[in-house]
Amino acid sequence: MLARSTQLSTRAFTRSFHASKVARGAHAHSPVPFSHKNKVAFAAKVIVFFAIPFSIPFGASAWQIYKSAGGDA
Protein backbone atom coordinates (compact mmCIF):
# COMPACT_ATOMS: atom_id res chain seq x y z
CA MET A 1 0.00 0.00 0.00
CA LEU A 2 2.86 2.39 0.83
CA ALA A 3 4.58 1.65 -2.48
CA ARG A 4 1.39 2.42 -4.36
CA SER A 5 0.92 5.77 -2.61
CA THR A 6 4.46 6.86 -3.50
CA GLN A 7 3.87 5.79 -7.07
CA LEU A 8 0.70 7.88 -7.24
CA SER A 9 2.39 10.91 -5.72
CA THR A 10 5.27 10.55 -8.20
CA ARG A 11 2.82 10.49 -11.08
CA ALA A 12 0.97 13.52 -9.75
CA PHE A 13 4.24 15.44 -9.33
CA THR A 14 5.36 14.56 -12.86
CA ARG A 15 2.02 15.59 -14.30
CA SER A 16 1.99 18.91 -12.44
CA PHE A 17 5.60 19.64 -13.38
CA HIS A 18 4.90 19.26 -17.10
CA ALA A 19 1.79 21.40 -16.86
CA SER A 20 3.63 24.22 -15.12
CA LYS A 21 6.44 24.15 -17.69
CA VAL A 22 4.01 24.67 -20.57
CA ALA A 23 2.04 27.34 -18.73
CA ARG A 24 5.15 29.42 -18.06
CA GLY A 25 7.09 28.66 -21.21
CA ALA A 26 6.94 32.12 -22.80
CA HIS A 27 8.91 35.17 -21.77
CA ALA A 28 6.83 37.94 -23.32
CA HIS A 29 7.58 40.85 -21.00
CA SER A 30 10.54 43.11 -20.43
CA PRO A 31 12.20 43.09 -16.99
CA VAL A 32 12.46 46.90 -16.94
CA PRO A 33 9.26 48.99 -16.76
CA PHE A 34 10.38 51.56 -19.33
CA SER A 35 11.73 51.67 -22.87
CA HIS A 36 15.42 50.88 -23.27
CA LYS A 37 15.68 51.17 -27.04
CA ASN A 38 17.40 54.59 -26.93
CA LYS A 39 20.83 54.01 -25.34
CA VAL A 40 21.46 57.64 -24.41
CA ALA A 41 18.11 58.06 -22.65
CA PHE A 42 18.55 54.71 -20.91
CA ALA A 43 22.03 55.68 -19.70
CA ALA A 44 20.70 59.00 -18.39
CA LYS A 45 17.90 57.24 -16.50
CA VAL A 46 20.31 54.74 -14.96
CA ILE A 47 22.74 57.47 -13.91
CA VAL A 48 19.97 59.54 -12.31
CA PHE A 49 18.49 56.44 -10.65
CA PHE A 50 21.79 55.54 -8.99
CA ALA A 51 23.21 59.05 -8.44
CA ILE A 52 20.34 60.44 -6.36
CA PRO A 53 20.35 57.76 -3.64
CA PHE A 54 24.17 57.69 -3.64
CA SER A 55 24.36 61.46 -3.04
CA ILE A 56 21.86 61.56 -0.14
CA PRO A 57 24.41 60.66 2.60
CA PHE A 58 26.86 63.26 1.30
CA GLY A 59 24.16 65.92 1.24
CA ALA A 60 23.07 64.99 4.76
CA SER A 61 26.68 65.18 5.98
CA ALA A 62 27.18 68.58 4.39
CA TRP A 63 23.93 69.81 5.95
CA GLN A 64 24.99 68.60 9.42
CA ILE A 65 28.39 70.30 9.08
CA TYR A 66 26.67 73.48 7.91
CA LYS A 67 24.29 73.38 10.90
CA SER A 68 27.08 72.74 13.43
CA ALA A 69 29.10 75.68 12.09
CA GLY A 70 26.16 78.00 12.74
CA GLY A 71 25.62 78.68 9.07
CA ASP A 72 29.02 80.35 8.60
CA ALA A 73 30.52 77.78 6.26
Coordinates of C-alpha atoms in Angstrom, one line a residue:
M1 CA 0.0 0.0 0.0
L2 CA 2.9 2.4 0.8
A3 CA 4.6 1.7 -2.5
R4 CA 1.4 2.4 -4.4
S5 CA 0.9 5.8 -2.6
T6 CA 4.5 6.9 -3.5
Q7 CA 3.9 5.8 -7.1
L8 CA 0.7 7.9 -7.2
S9 CA 2.4 10.9 -5.7
T10 CA 5.3 10.6 -8.2
R11 CA 2.8 10.5 -11.1
A12 CA 1.0 13.5 -9.8
F13 CA 4.2 15.4 -9.3
T14 CA 5.4 14.6 -12.9
R15 CA 2.0 15.6 -14.3
S16 CA 2.0 18.9 -12.4
F17 CA 5.6 19.6 -13.4
H18 CA 4.9 19.3 -17.1
A19 CA 1.8 21.4 -16.9
S20 CA 3.6 24.2 -15.1
K21 CA 6.4 24.2 -17.7
V22 CA 4.0 24.7 -20.6
A23 CA 2.0 27.3 -18.7
R24 CA 5.1 29.4 -18.1
G25 CA 7.1 28.7 -21.2
A26 CA 6.9 32.1 -22.8
H27 CA 8.9 35.2 -21.8
A28 CA 6.8 37.9 -23.3
H29 CA 7.6 40.8 -21.0
S30 CA 10.5 43.1 -20.4
P31 CA 12.2 43.1 -17.0
V32 CA 12.5 46.9 -16.9
P33 CA 9.3 49.0 -16.8
F34 CA 10.4 51.6 -19.3
S35 CA 11.7 51.7 -22.9
H36 CA 15.4 50.9 -23.3
K37 CA 15.7 51.2 -27.0
N38 CA 17.4 54.6 -26.9
K39 CA 20.8 54.0 -25.3
V40 CA 21.5 57.6 -24.4
A41 CA 18.1 58.1 -22.7
F42 CA 18.6 54.7 -20.9
A43 CA 22.0 55.7 -19.7
A44 CA 20.7 59.0 -18.4
K45 CA 17.9 57.2 -16.5
V46 CA 20.3 54.7 -15.0
I47 CA 22.7 57.5 -13.9
V48 CA 20.0 59.5 -12.3
F49 CA 18.5 56.4 -10.7
F50 CA 21.8 55.5 -9.0
A51 CA 23.2 59.0 -8.4
I52 CA 20.3 60.4 -6.4
P53 CA 20.4 57.8 -3.6
F54 CA 24.2 57.7 -3.6
S55 CA 24.4 61.5 -3.0
I56 CA 21.9 61.6 -0.1
P57 CA 24.4 60.7 2.6
F58 CA 26.9 63.3 1.3
G59 CA 24.2 65.9 1.2
A60 CA 23.1 65.0 4.8
S61 CA 26.7 65.2 6.0
A62 CA 27.2 68.6 4.4
W63 CA 23.9 69.8 5.9
Q64 CA 25.0 68.6 9.4
I65 CA 28.4 70.3 9.1
Y66 CA 26.7 73.5 7.9
K67 CA 24.3 73.4 10.9
S68 CA 27.1 72.7 13.4
A69 CA 29.1 75.7 12.1
G70 CA 26.2 78.0 12.7
G71 CA 25.6 78.7 9.1
D72 CA 29.0 80.3 8.6
A73 CA 30.5 77.8 6.3

